[in-house]
Amino acid sequence: YLRRNHRAPVLALAQELGVPLKIVHCDLPLDELRARVRRHAEAKSDVSDADVDVLEKMAREWEPLNEEEQKFVQERGVE
């Protein structure tokens, strides 16, 4: 979820139910993401219709994980 107010109910529900929660945080430079989106669009190899404009909007709306959310993170980077 891009925004904390969308992530908060998930954290609360996991705590309420006593179930483990893991957040997989994929952290890539925006330039790399743009390049990947363009490659997929050119190759027509992706079922998503998202384009660079959608990516840019998502990047603007992203709210970094707070300290509480960080406790559940499994970090992933460029591979």
mmCIF file of C-alpha atoms in Angstrom:
data_model
loop_
_atom_site.group_PDB
_atom_site.id
_atom_site.type_symbol
_atom_site.label_atom_id
_atom_site.label_comp_id
_atom_site.label_asym_id
_atom_site.label_seq_id
_atom_site.Cartn_x
_atom_site.Cartn_y
_atom_site.Cartn_z
ATOM 1 C CA TYR A 1 0.000 0.000 0.000
ATOM 2 C CA LEU A 2 1.330 3.434 -0.889
ATOM 3 C CA ARG A 3 -0.103 5.315 2.075
ATOM 4 C CA ARG A 4 0.171 4.741 5.798
ATOM 5 C CA ASN A 5 -3.569 5.083 6.316
ATOM 6 C CA HIS A 6 -4.042 2.113 3.964
ATOM 7 C CA ARG A 7 -1.349 0.043 5.691
ATOM 8 C CA ALA A 8 -2.493 0.760 9.258
ATOM 9 C CA PRO A 9 -5.627 -1.442 9.175
ATOM 10 C CA VAL A 10 -3.554 -4.387 7.913
ATOM 11 C CA LEU A 11 -1.083 -4.008 10.775
ATOM 12 C CA ALA A 12 -3.924 -3.659 13.271
ATOM 13 C CA LEU A 13 -5.729 -6.736 11.964
ATOM 14 C CA ALA A 14 -2.578 -8.868 12.091
ATOM 15 C CA GLN A 15 -1.985 -7.794 15.684
ATOM 16 C CA GLU A 16 -5.628 -8.378 16.615
ATOM 17 C CA LEU A 17 -5.578 -11.891 15.128
ATOM 18 C CA GLY A 18 -2.116 -12.652 16.469
ATOM 19 C CA VAL A 19 -0.815 -13.653 13.055
ATOM 20 C CA PRO A 20 2.645 -12.895 11.696
ATOM 21 C CA LEU A 21 2.954 -10.034 9.256
ATOM 22 C CA LYS A 22 5.714 -9.436 6.736
ATOM 23 C CA ILE A 23 6.091 -6.406 4.507
ATOM 24 C CA VAL A 24 8.135 -7.036 1.393
ATOM 25 C CA HIS A 25 9.644 -3.671 0.556
ATOM 26 C CA CYS A 26 11.155 -3.530 -2.932
ATOM 27 C CA ASP A 27 13.422 -0.517 -3.112
ATOM 28 C CA LEU A 28 14.612 0.436 -6.588
ATOM 29 C CA PRO A 29 15.784 3.782 -7.947
ATOM 30 C CA LEU A 30 13.017 5.584 -9.833
ATOM 31 C CA ASP A 31 15.154 5.695 -12.989
ATOM 32 C CA GLU A 32 15.447 1.886 -12.923
ATOM 33 C CA LEU A 33 11.691 1.535 -12.479
ATOM 34 C CA ARG A 34 11.049 3.885 -15.402
ATOM 35 C CA ALA A 35 13.402 1.866 -17.607
ATOM 36 C CA ARG A 36 11.701 -1.406 -16.648
ATOM 37 C CA VAL A 37 8.220 -0.024 -17.328
ATOM 38 C CA ARG A 38 9.339 1.275 -20.731
ATOM 39 C CA ARG A 39 10.968 -2.062 -21.645
ATOM 40 C CA HIS A 40 7.830 -3.985 -20.725
ATOM 41 C CA ALA A 41 5.668 -1.565 -22.694
ATOM 42 C CA GLU A 42 7.889 -1.831 -25.768
ATOM 43 C CA ALA A 43 8.029 -5.614 -25.560
ATOM 44 C CA LYS A 44 4.293 -5.849 -24.871
ATOM 45 C CA SER A 45 5.268 -8.527 -22.358
ATOM 46 C CA ASP A 46 3.314 -7.301 -19.364
ATOM 47 C CA VAL A 47 -0.350 -7.800 -18.531
ATOM 48 C CA SER A 48 -0.333 -4.459 -16.714
ATOM 49 C CA ASP A 49 -1.434 -1.394 -18.622
ATOM 50 C CA ALA A 50 0.470 0.875 -16.221
ATOM 51 C CA ASP A 51 2.861 3.255 -17.898
ATOM 52 C CA VAL A 52 5.481 5.749 -16.763
ATOM 53 C CA ASP A 53 2.760 8.264 -15.895
ATOM 54 C CA VAL A 54 1.186 5.760 -13.489
ATOM 55 C CA LEU A 55 4.623 5.042 -11.996
ATOM 56 C CA GLU A 56 5.275 8.767 -11.501
ATOM 57 C CA LYS A 57 1.897 9.215 -9.771
ATOM 58 C CA MET A 58 2.598 6.269 -7.475
ATOM 59 C CA ALA A 59 6.050 7.644 -6.639
ATOM 60 C CA ARG A 60 4.517 11.002 -5.654
ATOM 61 C CA GLU A 61 1.910 9.322 -3.450
ATOM 62 C CA TRP A 62 4.310 6.918 -1.702
ATOM 63 C CA GLU A 63 4.615 7.494 2.035
ATOM 64 C CA PRO A 64 7.756 5.907 3.492
ATOM 65 C CA LEU A 65 7.290 3.153 6.021
ATOM 66 C CA ASN A 66 7.237 4.447 9.577
ATOM 67 C CA GLU A 67 9.171 2.982 12.500
ATOM 68 C CA GLU A 68 6.379 0.549 13.450
ATOM 69 C CA GLU A 69 6.011 -0.698 9.855
ATOM 70 C CA GLN A 70 9.784 -1.112 9.524
ATOM 71 C CA LYS A 71 9.654 -3.888 12.146
ATOM 72 C CA PHE A 72 7.851 -6.102 9.616
ATOM 73 C CA VAL A 73 10.012 -5.375 6.574
ATOM 74 C CA GLN A 74 11.827 -7.893 4.424
ATOM 75 C CA GLU A 75 14.038 -5.651 2.283
ATOM 76 C CA ARG A 76 14.600 -6.401 -1.408
ATOM 77 C CA GLY A 77 16.784 -4.463 -3.802
ATOM 78 C CA VAL A 78 17.889 -4.633 -7.402
ATOM 79 C CA GLU A 79 18.789 -8.157 -8.427
#
